[in-house]
Amino acid sequence: MAEKVQLWALALASCDSATFKQLSLFGGKIQNIATVSHSGLSLQIPYAQNYYAKNVTNLDACEVAITYTHPGYNDVINTVVWLPTPDHWTGRFLGNGGGGWSAMVEDNATLAWAASEGFAVVTTDGGHIGGAGPEEWALLSPGNLNWNLLTDFASTALDDAATLGKAVTKAYYGKAPDHSYWNGCSQGGRQGYMMAQRYPEQYDGILATAPAVGYGQIFMQFYWAQAVMNDLGEYPSPCEFEAISVAAVKACDPIDGLEDNIVLSSNECDFDPSTLVGHEHVCPSLNSSATISAAAATVAKETWKGSTSPSGELLWPGLDKSASLAIHARTQCFNGTCSSNPAPLPIGWMKYFLAHDPDFDTTNISTVQFDRLFRESVERYSSVIGTESTDLTDFKKAGGKLLTWNGVADLTLGRRYIENYVKKVYARDPNASDYYRYFEAPSVDHCGIGPSGYYPGDALKSLIEWVEKGVAPETLEAKVRNQGFKKANLCLWPKKMVYLGGNGTDASSFGCK
């Protein structure tokens, strides 16, 4: 105990900006370095960012905040590193991803979790503060995109963070990390794929879940259901869409042989929402009721199918039937009249990145106009912020390992898009499973948000085993978040989880086929 106290005393003495005064960044200029010594920190950390809930107590850590710029870019980027005490450091380094328009998760809890697990951890704001929407930074002026800030956010700041984070780690502990990992979901998943594709030597292992690999395409896909409703001239109530989602899960759930509100066999489910037309449904969560319309059934089918061109070409795959329609088919009702209520993400994308005009009218975009805007997204931005490239050759050569899981019931991004990506990678390299593995999590929502489905909160541990011991995961241990006693193992793609019979709460009751 005395030795640990002595080590921490030495660490406290070195948790000072002077310790890091030799930091430099090629192409960048360090403007400020500030440090904070956290002592005895205790936090209740919820489920998030690929891990289970945890009580952190008496955590001691050194926080290092670096502000820098790229001369000529007129940018300011903030990178933060947390360092556990020397006796608690495992020799591992972790890059932590963001979500939405945020390059980083905006709370100390995420960094505290990583430090409590023995990681030196880094995160970056990507050149704009927090989750600020594009209205705050995307345009230099109407009509003029701020390409420098977009590039920072898309890729440059991610590489910088890894370089700076490792330098801070070495300055503090006196040695470089033994192994480096990435952890991120959604935007953080896209960031992970960007690191694997563009900066393949920065991280030994990358956990990139529910990754937004087709960034512009995904943002446009958010609007597809709205465009369909605009064509129809009808906007069904939220209760109608909830009723369809509930009925779909009820119809699809028994196919796997176990009725537990978790859908294992959605691909075999042929539920048709048209069978609900004319039926009344009560929505307790919305404090309302509604009669299902033909328009609601049409929008649901289109959302499940995915966006298409006027000639019928599939542009982007849709949601699984087990996913809620609440994000894509958003509407709002006042005094019995319902109207479109699209999610903010596609609105911001179209206004600032496609039209470059804050006043661009997005209220009545048709499916024909959608097709044009979708293609513009691909042409302009795939090479900038997209991570659709299936060439992971350099990452393979660097010895990296990429692990991805995605919720089948992801109501935000869906799951078919990433399955299509995986198929292309494996078609390109039949031995891709040596360095790239994908798992599907039945009935799990976006990034594990929500209580249902089998959530693999220890996937990072599986990645570490793969990198450091060569034990490639064939399954991922998972459990239902609000029913910790209910467990199962996720299956390595292309295998699917199947119910074998017996106690539905035991992992042994499920297999992979």
Short mmCIF file of C-alpha atoms in Angstrom, two decimals:
data_model
loop_
_atom_site.label_atom_id
_atom_site.label_comp_id
_atom_site.label_asym_id
_atom_site.label_seq_id
_atom_site.Cartn_x
_atom_site.Cartn_y
_atom_site.Cartn_z
CA MET A 1 0.00 0.00 0.00
CA ALA A 2 2.84 2.39 0.88
CA GLU A 3 4.39 1.69 -2.52
CA LYS A 4 1.12 2.62 -4.30
CA VAL A 5 0.83 5.85 -2.33
CA GLN A 6 4.40 6.71 -3.22
CA LEU A 7 3.80 6.00 -6.91
CA TRP A 8 0.68 8.18 -6.92
CA ALA A 9 2.54 10.96 -5.16
CA LEU A 10 5.11 10.88 -7.96
CA ALA A 11 2.32 10.90 -10.54
CA LEU A 12 0.65 13.89 -8.89
CA ALA A 13 3.94 15.73 -9.02
CA SER A 14 4.19 15.05 -12.75
CA CYS A 15 0.55 15.92 -13.53
CA ASP A 16 1.66 19.37 -14.53
CA SER A 17 1.80 21.13 -17.88
CA ALA A 18 5.60 21.26 -17.58
CA THR A 19 5.68 17.46 -17.93
CA PHE A 20 4.28 17.80 -21.43
CA LYS A 21 6.08 20.93 -22.60
CA GLN A 22 8.01 18.99 -25.27
CA LEU A 23 4.81 17.94 -27.06
CA SER A 24 4.72 18.73 -30.75
CA LEU A 25 2.52 17.83 -33.71
CA PHE A 26 3.69 17.78 -37.30
CA GLY A 27 1.46 20.18 -39.23
CA GLY A 28 0.01 21.59 -36.02
CA LYS A 29 0.85 24.25 -33.47
CA ILE A 30 0.25 23.62 -29.77
CA GLN A 31 -1.47 26.65 -28.24
CA ASN A 32 -2.07 25.51 -24.68
CA ILE A 33 -1.63 22.56 -22.33
CA ALA A 34 -3.57 22.38 -19.08
CA THR A 35 -3.71 19.65 -16.45
CA VAL A 36 -6.11 18.62 -13.70
CA SER A 37 -5.40 16.06 -10.98
CA HIS A 38 -8.49 14.01 -10.17
CA SER A 39 -8.31 12.38 -6.76
CA GLY A 40 -10.86 10.02 -5.20
CA LEU A 41 -13.32 10.43 -8.07
CA SER A 42 -16.52 8.40 -7.76
CA LEU A 43 -19.09 8.10 -10.56
CA GLN A 44 -22.08 5.98 -11.50
CA ILE A 45 -21.41 5.19 -15.14
CA PRO A 46 -24.42 4.02 -17.20
CA TYR A 47 -24.49 1.61 -20.10
CA ALA A 48 -22.85 3.38 -23.01
CA GLN A 49 -20.08 3.24 -25.60
CA ASN A 50 -19.74 -0.56 -25.67
CA TYR A 51 -19.61 -1.35 -21.97
CA TYR A 52 -21.87 -2.27 -19.08
CA ALA A 53 -22.87 0.04 -16.26
CA LYS A 54 -20.24 0.43 -13.57
CA ASN A 55 -19.70 2.15 -10.25
CA VAL A 56 -16.31 3.85 -10.28
CA THR A 57 -14.99 4.69 -6.82
CA ASN A 58 -11.87 6.44 -5.58
CA LEU A 59 -10.39 6.93 -9.05
CA ASP A 60 -7.16 8.90 -9.25
CA ALA A 61 -6.22 10.21 -12.68
CA CYS A 62 -4.35 12.97 -14.45
CA GLU A 63 -6.30 14.93 -17.06
CA VAL A 64 -4.33 16.65 -19.81
CA ALA A 65 -6.14 19.10 -22.12
CA ILE A 66 -4.34 20.19 -25.30
CA THR A 67 -5.47 23.03 -27.52
CA TYR A 68 -3.86 23.34 -30.93
CA THR A 69 -4.37 24.60 -34.47
CA HIS A 70 -3.27 23.80 -38.00
CA PRO A 71 -1.62 26.99 -39.24
CA GLY A 72 -3.60 28.39 -42.17
CA TYR A 73 -6.72 26.39 -41.30
CA ASN A 74 -8.15 28.95 -38.86
CA ASP A 75 -9.20 26.06 -36.64
CA VAL A 76 -9.00 25.30 -32.92
CA ILE A 77 -9.03 21.67 -31.77
CA ASN A 78 -9.24 20.41 -28.21
CA THR A 79 -7.85 17.01 -27.31
CA VAL A 80 -8.22 15.53 -23.83
CA VAL A 81 -6.24 12.67 -22.30
CA TRP A 82 -6.94 10.89 -19.00
CA LEU A 83 -4.12 8.94 -17.38
CA PRO A 84 -4.65 6.49 -14.51
CA THR A 85 -2.02 6.23 -11.82
CA PRO A 86 1.16 4.38 -12.85
CA ASP A 87 0.30 1.40 -10.65
CA HIS A 88 -3.11 1.10 -12.29
CA TRP A 89 -2.02 1.59 -15.90
CA THR A 90 -2.17 -1.64 -17.91
CA GLY A 91 0.14 -0.38 -20.64
CA ARG A 92 -2.88 0.06 -22.92
CA PHE A 93 -3.94 3.17 -24.81
CA LEU A 94 -7.53 3.84 -25.92
CA GLY A 95 -8.99 6.26 -28.45
CA ASN A 96 -12.59 7.09 -27.64
CA GLY A 97 -15.15 8.04 -30.29
CA GLY A 98 -18.15 10.33 -30.43
CA GLY A 99 -21.72 10.35 -31.70
CA GLY A 100 -23.91 12.42 -34.00
CA TRP A 101 -22.16 15.68 -34.82
CA SER A 102 -19.85 15.29 -31.84
CA ALA A 103 -16.38 13.85 -32.36
CA MET A 104 -16.19 13.02 -28.66
CA VAL A 105 -18.50 11.87 -25.88
CA GLU A 106 -19.10 14.99 -23.83
CA ASP A 107 -18.81 13.75 -20.28
CA ASN A 108 -16.13 12.76 -17.80
CA ALA A 109 -17.87 9.46 -17.16
CA THR A 110 -16.67 7.95 -20.44
CA LEU A 111 -13.08 8.91 -19.79
CA ALA A 112 -13.33 7.91 -16.15
CA TRP A 113 -14.60 4.46 -17.19
CA ALA A 114 -11.59 3.96 -19.46
CA ALA A 115 -9.14 5.16 -16.81
CA SER A 116 -10.76 2.91 -14.22
CA GLU A 117 -10.13 -0.01 -16.57
CA GLY A 118 -6.44 0.88 -16.73
CA PHE A 119 -6.38 2.65 -20.10
CA ALA A 120 -4.65 5.90 -20.93
CA VAL A 121 -7.50 7.36 -22.97
CA VAL A 122 -7.77 10.17 -25.52
CA THR A 123 -10.67 11.96 -27.16
CA THR A 124 -10.98 15.01 -29.43
CA ASP A 125 -13.66 17.58 -30.20
CA GLY A 126 -12.73 17.37 -33.90
CA GLY A 127 -12.55 21.14 -34.28
CA HIS A 128 -15.97 22.16 -33.00
CA ILE A 129 -17.36 22.22 -29.49
CA GLY A 130 -19.42 19.30 -28.33
CA GLY A 131 -22.44 18.21 -30.31
CA ALA A 132 -22.84 21.58 -31.99
CA GLY A 133 -24.88 21.12 -35.15
CA PRO A 134 -23.55 22.15 -38.55
CA GLU A 135 -25.24 25.53 -38.26
CA GLU A 136 -22.46 26.45 -35.83
CA TRP A 137 -19.47 25.58 -38.01
CA ALA A 138 -20.15 24.07 -41.44
CA LEU A 139 -20.25 27.29 -43.49
CA LEU A 140 -17.78 30.12 -43.81
CA SER A 141 -20.71 32.07 -45.22
CA PRO A 142 -23.88 31.11 -47.11
CA GLY A 143 -22.77 29.23 -50.19
CA ASN A 144 -19.26 28.51 -48.89
CA LEU A 145 -18.48 25.29 -47.05
CA ASN A 146 -15.78 25.27 -44.37
CA TRP A 147 -13.79 22.41 -45.85
CA ASN A 148 -11.04 22.73 -43.25
CA LEU A 149 -13.37 22.10 -40.31
CA LEU A 150 -15.10 19.28 -42.17
CA THR A 151 -11.74 17.62 -42.82
CA ASP A 152 -10.76 18.07 -39.16
CA PHE A 153 -13.98 16.41 -38.05
CA ALA A 154 -13.88 13.68 -40.70
CA SER A 155 -10.35 12.44 -40.25
CA THR A 156 -7.46 14.78 -39.44
CA ALA A 157 -8.29 15.40 -35.78
CA LEU A 158 -8.69 11.64 -35.21
CA ASP A 159 -5.15 10.97 -36.39
CA ASP A 160 -3.89 13.95 -34.40
CA ALA A 161 -5.58 12.65 -31.24
CA ALA A 162 -3.87 9.27 -31.52
CA THR A 163 -0.48 10.91 -32.07
CA LEU A 164 -0.88 13.42 -29.25
CA GLY A 165 -2.45 10.90 -26.89
CA LYS A 166 0.42 8.46 -27.29
CA ALA A 167 2.97 11.26 -26.82
CA VAL A 168 1.24 12.38 -23.61
CA THR A 169 1.16 8.78 -22.41
CA LYS A 170 4.87 8.33 -23.03
CA ALA A 171 5.74 11.63 -21.35
CA TYR A 172 3.74 10.70 -18.25
CA TYR A 173 4.72 7.06 -17.76
CA GLY A 174 8.15 7.20 -19.34
CA LYS A 175 7.28 4.54 -21.91
CA ALA A 176 5.06 4.19 -24.96
CA PRO A 177 1.86 2.10 -24.76
CA ASP A 178 2.25 -1.62 -25.32
CA HIS A 179 -1.04 -1.82 -27.24
CA SER A 180 -3.43 0.76 -28.67
CA TYR A 181 -7.19 0.35 -29.09
CA TRP A 182 -10.15 2.28 -30.46
CA ASN A 183 -13.65 2.23 -28.97
CA GLY A 184 -16.60 3.90 -30.65
CA CYS A 185 -20.20 3.49 -31.78
CA SER A 186 -22.22 5.22 -34.53
CA GLN A 187 -20.14 8.32 -35.32
CA GLY A 188 -17.49 6.64 -33.19
CA GLY A 189 -17.88 3.53 -35.34
CA ARG A 190 -17.34 5.58 -38.50
CA GLN A 191 -14.27 7.08 -36.87
CA GLY A 192 -12.96 3.60 -36.13
CA TYR A 193 -13.34 2.57 -39.77
CA MET A 194 -11.63 5.80 -40.83
CA MET A 195 -8.67 4.91 -38.64
CA ALA A 196 -8.48 1.39 -40.09
CA GLN A 197 -8.67 2.64 -43.68
CA ARG A 198 -6.65 5.87 -43.60
CA TYR A 199 -4.39 5.55 -40.54
CA PRO A 200 -3.97 1.77 -40.26
CA GLU A 201 -0.93 1.83 -37.96
CA GLN A 202 -2.37 3.99 -35.17
CA TYR A 203 -4.44 1.29 -33.45
CA ASP A 204 -3.73 -2.41 -32.94
CA GLY A 205 -7.39 -3.18 -32.28
CA ILE A 206 -10.53 -1.30 -33.27
CA LEU A 207 -13.96 -1.85 -31.75
CA ALA A 208 -16.27 0.02 -34.12
CA THR A 209 -19.95 -0.74 -33.55
CA ALA A 210 -23.06 0.40 -35.44
CA PRO A 211 -20.64 2.28 -37.70
CA ALA A 212 -21.97 5.06 -39.92
CA VAL A 213 -19.80 3.89 -42.81
CA GLY A 214 -21.77 5.71 -45.51
CA TYR A 215 -22.06 9.03 -43.73
CA GLY A 216 -23.86 11.13 -46.34
CA GLN A 217 -25.98 8.21 -47.48
CA ILE A 218 -27.10 7.45 -43.95
CA PHE A 219 -28.05 11.05 -43.25
CA MET A 220 -30.14 11.13 -46.41
CA GLN A 221 -31.69 7.76 -45.56
CA PHE A 222 -33.12 9.39 -42.43
CA TYR A 223 -35.36 11.44 -44.74
CA TRP A 224 -36.62 8.67 -47.03
CA ALA A 225 -39.83 7.99 -45.08
CA GLN A 226 -40.51 11.74 -45.04
CA ALA A 227 -40.12 11.91 -48.84
CA VAL A 228 -42.53 8.99 -49.22
CA MET A 229 -45.08 10.79 -47.05
CA ASN A 230 -44.55 13.98 -49.04
CA ASP A 231 -45.37 12.06 -52.25
CA LEU A 232 -48.47 10.57 -50.61
CA GLY A 233 -49.54 13.90 -49.14
CA GLU A 234 -50.40 12.04 -45.92
CA TYR A 235 -48.67 12.02 -42.56
CA PRO A 236 -49.87 9.17 -40.32
CA SER A 237 -49.77 9.71 -36.57
CA PRO A 238 -46.91 8.44 -34.38
CA CYS A 239 -49.37 6.01 -32.82
CA GLU A 240 -49.97 4.33 -36.17
CA PHE A 241 -46.27 3.71 -36.66
CA GLU A 242 -45.89 2.46 -33.10
CA ALA A 243 -48.76 0.05 -33.68
CA ILE A 244 -47.09 -1.33 -36.80
CA SER A 245 -43.76 -1.80 -35.01
CA VAL A 246 -45.41 -3.59 -32.09
CA ALA A 247 -47.36 -5.84 -34.45
CA ALA A 248 -44.24 -6.63 -36.48
CA VAL A 249 -42.31 -7.78 -33.42
CA LYS A 250 -45.31 -9.81 -32.25
CA ALA A 251 -45.54 -11.53 -35.63
CA CYS A 252 -41.80 -12.12 -36.06
CA ASP A 253 -40.92 -13.17 -32.50
CA PRO A 254 -42.45 -16.72 -32.46
CA ILE A 255 -40.67 -17.80 -35.66
CA ASP A 256 -37.49 -18.63 -33.73
CA GLY A 257 -39.39 -20.98 -31.41
CA LEU A 258 -39.22 -18.82 -28.30
CA GLU A 259 -41.69 -16.02 -27.54
CA ASP A 260 -39.63 -13.59 -25.47
CA ASN A 261 -39.98 -10.31 -27.39
CA ILE A 262 -36.54 -10.89 -28.94
CA VAL A 263 -36.56 -11.55 -32.68
CA LEU A 264 -33.94 -14.02 -33.95
CA SER A 265 -35.47 -14.77 -37.35
CA SER A 266 -36.49 -11.44 -38.85
CA ASN A 267 -35.23 -12.48 -42.30
CA GLU A 268 -37.85 -15.24 -42.32
CA CYS A 269 -40.65 -12.91 -41.22
CA ASP A 270 -43.09 -11.93 -43.98
CA PHE A 271 -45.32 -9.72 -41.84
CA ASP A 272 -47.36 -7.33 -44.00
CA PRO A 273 -48.52 -4.12 -42.28
CA SER A 274 -51.37 -3.84 -44.77
CA THR A 275 -53.19 -6.45 -42.67
CA LEU A 276 -53.54 -3.83 -39.94
CA VAL A 277 -55.28 -1.20 -42.07
CA GLY A 278 -58.58 -0.16 -40.51
CA HIS A 279 -57.70 -1.58 -37.08
CA GLU A 280 -57.62 0.70 -34.05
CA HIS A 281 -54.60 0.67 -31.75
CA VAL A 282 -54.10 2.19 -28.31
CA CYS A 283 -50.64 3.69 -27.58
CA PRO A 284 -50.23 4.07 -23.80
CA SER A 285 -46.74 5.54 -24.15
CA LEU A 286 -48.13 8.29 -26.39
CA ASN A 287 -51.39 8.64 -24.47
CA SER A 288 -53.32 8.28 -27.72
CA SER A 289 -55.04 5.87 -30.07
CA ALA A 290 -55.29 5.64 -33.84
CA THR A 291 -56.80 3.69 -36.69
CA ILE A 292 -54.11 2.32 -38.97
CA SER A 293 -54.21 3.91 -42.41
CA ALA A 294 -53.10 2.56 -45.77
CA ALA A 295 -50.56 5.39 -45.89
CA ALA A 296 -48.97 4.22 -42.62
CA ALA A 297 -48.63 0.68 -44.02
CA THR A 298 -47.04 2.02 -47.21
CA VAL A 299 -44.52 4.16 -45.32
CA ALA A 300 -43.59 1.22 -43.07
CA LYS A 301 -42.97 -1.07 -46.05
CA GLU A 302 -40.87 1.60 -47.78
CA THR A 303 -38.84 2.20 -44.61
CA TRP A 304 -38.15 -1.52 -44.30
CA LYS A 305 -37.30 -1.88 -47.99
CA GLY A 306 -35.02 1.15 -48.15
CA SER A 307 -34.67 4.14 -50.43
CA THR A 308 -34.91 3.65 -54.18
CA SER A 309 -34.35 5.70 -57.32
CA PRO A 310 -37.22 6.56 -59.68
CA SER A 311 -36.16 3.54 -61.77
CA GLY A 312 -36.36 1.22 -58.75
CA GLU A 313 -32.63 0.93 -58.00
CA LEU A 314 -31.94 0.38 -54.29
CA LEU A 315 -30.00 3.37 -52.99
CA TRP A 316 -29.65 2.32 -49.35
CA PRO A 317 -31.13 -0.64 -47.44
CA GLY A 318 -33.89 -0.05 -44.93
CA LEU A 319 -34.57 -0.98 -41.33
CA ASP A 320 -35.23 -4.44 -39.96
CA LYS A 321 -38.86 -5.23 -39.11
CA SER A 322 -37.83 -5.57 -35.45
CA ALA A 323 -36.68 -1.92 -35.36
CA SER A 324 -38.89 0.95 -34.27
CA LEU A 325 -40.08 3.37 -36.96
CA ALA A 326 -40.01 6.29 -34.53
CA ILE A 327 -36.90 8.01 -35.92
CA HIS A 328 -37.35 7.58 -39.66
CA ALA A 329 -41.14 7.98 -39.88
CA ARG A 330 -41.39 10.93 -37.50
CA THR A 331 -44.59 12.97 -37.53
CA GLN A 332 -46.34 15.31 -35.13
CA CYS A 333 -50.01 15.95 -34.53
CA PHE A 334 -51.91 18.98 -33.21
CA ASN A 335 -55.68 19.13 -32.87
CA GLY A 336 -56.10 16.04 -35.00
CA THR A 337 -53.90 17.23 -37.88
CA CYS A 338 -50.58 15.50 -38.45
CA SER A 339 -47.56 16.80 -40.30
CA SER A 340 -43.97 15.89 -41.13
CA ASN A 341 -41.43 16.08 -38.30
CA PRO A 342 -38.11 14.84 -39.70
CA ALA A 343 -35.11 14.15 -37.49
CA PRO A 344 -32.62 17.05 -37.28
CA LEU A 345 -29.68 15.13 -38.78
CA PRO A 346 -30.91 14.96 -42.41
CA ILE A 347 -32.17 18.53 -42.26
CA GLY A 348 -28.78 19.83 -41.20
CA TRP A 349 -27.05 17.67 -43.80
CA MET A 350 -29.17 18.97 -46.67
CA LYS A 351 -29.12 22.61 -45.60
CA TYR A 352 -25.43 22.98 -44.84
CA PHE A 353 -23.58 20.28 -46.79
CA LEU A 354 -25.68 19.94 -49.92
CA ALA A 355 -27.36 23.32 -50.42
CA HIS A 356 -24.83 25.34 -48.35
CA ASP A 357 -27.85 27.45 -47.47
CA PRO A 358 -29.37 27.78 -43.98
CA ASP A 359 -32.66 28.81 -45.61
CA PHE A 360 -32.92 25.81 -47.93
CA ASP A 361 -36.49 24.48 -47.79
CA THR A 362 -36.58 20.83 -46.72
CA THR A 363 -40.28 20.62 -45.94
CA ASN A 364 -41.64 19.02 -49.12
CA ILE A 365 -38.80 17.11 -50.76
CA SER A 366 -40.17 14.40 -53.04
CA THR A 367 -38.69 10.96 -53.69
CA VAL A 368 -37.41 12.24 -57.06
CA GLN A 369 -35.63 15.16 -55.38
CA PHE A 370 -34.40 12.76 -52.70
CA ASP A 371 -32.70 10.67 -55.39
CA ARG A 372 -30.75 13.68 -56.67
CA LEU A 373 -29.70 14.79 -53.18
CA PHE A 374 -28.69 11.26 -52.25
CA ARG A 375 -26.40 10.98 -55.24
CA GLU A 376 -24.90 14.39 -54.54
CA SER A 377 -24.05 13.20 -51.04
CA VAL A 378 -22.13 10.23 -52.43
CA GLU A 379 -20.31 12.22 -55.11
CA ARG A 380 -19.24 15.10 -52.86
CA TYR A 381 -18.45 13.45 -49.56
CA SER A 382 -17.65 9.74 -49.81
CA SER A 383 -13.96 10.49 -50.27
CA VAL A 384 -13.98 13.04 -47.45
CA ILE A 385 -15.98 11.63 -44.56
CA GLY A 386 -17.30 8.34 -45.91
CA THR A 387 -15.69 5.03 -44.97
CA GLU A 388 -17.26 2.78 -47.58
CA SER A 389 -13.92 1.49 -48.89
CA THR A 390 -13.74 -2.28 -48.56
CA ASP A 391 -9.96 -2.30 -48.99
CA LEU A 392 -8.51 -3.07 -45.56
CA THR A 393 -5.20 -4.29 -46.97
CA ASP A 394 -3.00 -1.79 -45.13
CA PHE A 395 -4.75 -2.47 -41.83
CA LYS A 396 -4.21 -6.19 -42.40
CA LYS A 397 -0.52 -5.63 -43.15
CA ALA A 398 -0.17 -3.57 -39.97
CA GLY A 399 -1.47 -6.54 -37.98
CA GLY A 400 -4.64 -4.75 -36.88
CA LYS A 401 -7.89 -6.37 -35.74
CA LEU A 402 -11.30 -4.82 -36.46
CA LEU A 403 -14.31 -6.00 -34.45
CA THR A 404 -17.85 -4.80 -35.19
CA TRP A 405 -21.25 -5.65 -33.84
CA ASN A 406 -24.56 -4.08 -34.83
CA GLY A 407 -28.01 -4.23 -33.33
CA VAL A 408 -30.49 -5.94 -35.64
CA ALA A 409 -33.21 -3.64 -34.30
CA ASP A 410 -31.15 -0.49 -34.85
CA LEU A 411 -33.81 2.16 -35.41
CA THR A 412 -31.28 4.77 -36.52
CA LEU A 413 -28.90 3.23 -39.06
CA GLY A 414 -30.44 -0.19 -39.52
CA ARG A 415 -28.15 -3.20 -39.91
CA ARG A 416 -28.40 -4.29 -43.56
CA TYR A 417 -25.99 -1.60 -44.76
CA ILE A 418 -23.13 -2.94 -42.61
CA GLU A 419 -23.94 -6.54 -43.53
CA ASN A 420 -23.63 -5.52 -47.20
CA TYR A 421 -20.27 -3.91 -46.41
CA VAL A 422 -19.05 -7.08 -44.68
CA LYS A 423 -20.07 -9.19 -47.67
CA LYS A 424 -18.00 -6.96 -49.97
CA VAL A 425 -14.95 -7.15 -47.70
CA TYR A 426 -15.16 -10.95 -47.57
CA ALA A 427 -15.69 -11.14 -51.34
CA ARG A 428 -12.53 -9.09 -51.77
CA ASP A 429 -10.55 -11.16 -49.27
CA PRO A 430 -11.90 -14.63 -48.38
CA ASN A 431 -9.51 -14.65 -45.40
CA ALA A 432 -10.79 -11.38 -43.98
CA SER A 433 -11.93 -13.09 -40.78
CA ASP A 434 -8.25 -13.16 -39.80
CA TYR A 435 -8.49 -9.43 -39.10
CA TYR A 436 -12.14 -8.38 -39.46
CA ARG A 437 -15.10 -9.92 -37.62
CA TYR A 438 -18.75 -8.94 -37.50
CA PHE A 439 -21.54 -9.98 -35.13
CA GLU A 440 -25.27 -9.20 -35.09
CA ALA A 441 -27.13 -8.51 -31.84
CA PRO A 442 -30.80 -9.56 -32.08
CA SER A 443 -33.38 -6.96 -30.98
CA VAL A 444 -30.65 -4.54 -29.88
CA ASP A 445 -31.28 -0.89 -30.70
CA HIS A 446 -28.72 1.67 -31.89
CA CYS A 447 -25.48 1.30 -29.91
CA GLY A 448 -27.35 -0.76 -27.36
CA ILE A 449 -29.70 2.05 -26.35
CA GLY A 450 -32.92 0.65 -24.95
CA PRO A 451 -33.63 -2.32 -22.69
CA SER A 452 -34.27 -5.16 -25.14
CA GLY A 453 -32.00 -7.55 -26.95
CA TYR A 454 -28.66 -9.22 -26.33
CA TYR A 455 -26.08 -6.52 -25.66
CA PRO A 456 -22.35 -7.51 -25.79
CA GLY A 457 -20.96 -5.12 -23.18
CA ASP A 458 -17.64 -6.98 -22.90
CA ALA A 459 -16.76 -6.85 -26.60
CA LEU A 460 -13.69 -4.72 -25.89
CA LYS A 461 -12.32 -7.52 -23.70
CA SER A 462 -12.81 -9.93 -26.59
CA LEU A 463 -10.89 -7.57 -28.86
CA ILE A 464 -8.02 -7.38 -26.37
CA GLU A 465 -7.88 -11.18 -26.22
CA TRP A 466 -7.71 -11.26 -30.01
CA VAL A 467 -4.93 -8.66 -30.25
CA GLU A 468 -2.78 -9.72 -27.31
CA LYS A 469 -3.31 -13.48 -27.19
CA GLY A 470 -4.36 -14.30 -30.73
CA VAL A 471 -7.73 -15.67 -29.57
CA ALA A 472 -10.13 -14.65 -32.33
CA PRO A 473 -13.74 -14.42 -31.07
CA GLU A 474 -16.17 -17.00 -32.47
CA THR A 475 -18.95 -15.61 -30.28
CA LEU A 476 -19.52 -12.54 -28.11
CA GLU A 477 -21.03 -12.94 -24.67
CA ALA A 478 -24.18 -10.84 -24.34
CA LYS A 479 -27.06 -10.26 -21.98
CA VAL A 480 -30.37 -8.42 -21.91
CA ARG A 481 -29.62 -5.15 -20.17
CA ASN A 482 -32.68 -4.94 -17.94
CA GLN A 483 -32.56 -8.71 -17.32
CA GLY A 484 -28.92 -9.45 -16.53
CA PHE A 485 -29.78 -13.05 -15.82
CA LYS A 486 -30.84 -13.58 -19.45
CA LYS A 487 -27.76 -14.40 -21.52
CA ALA A 488 -26.76 -15.65 -24.95
CA ASN A 489 -23.75 -15.66 -27.28
CA LEU A 490 -23.76 -13.55 -30.43
CA CYS A 491 -22.67 -15.42 -33.54
CA LEU A 492 -19.82 -14.66 -35.91
CA TRP A 493 -21.24 -13.62 -39.28
CA PRO A 494 -22.55 -15.19 -41.46
CA LYS A 495 -23.91 -17.50 -38.78
CA LYS A 496 -27.13 -16.53 -37.00
CA MET A 497 -28.26 -17.13 -33.43
CA VAL A 498 -30.86 -19.88 -33.15
CA TYR A 499 -32.91 -21.16 -30.23
CA LEU A 500 -32.12 -24.83 -29.52
CA GLY A 501 -34.72 -25.35 -26.83
CA GLY A 502 -34.75 -25.32 -23.05
CA ASN A 503 -34.50 -22.44 -20.61
CA GLY A 504 -34.65 -19.22 -22.64
CA THR A 505 -32.51 -17.39 -20.08
CA ASP A 506 -29.48 -19.69 -20.44
CA ALA A 507 -26.82 -19.13 -23.07
CA SER A 508 -26.64 -22.91 -23.57
CA SER A 509 -30.17 -22.80 -25.01
CA PHE A 510 -28.89 -20.96 -28.08
CA GLY A 511 -26.49 -21.87 -30.84
CA CYS A 512 -25.06 -20.55 -34.10
CA LYS A 513 -26.08 -21.85 -37.52
#
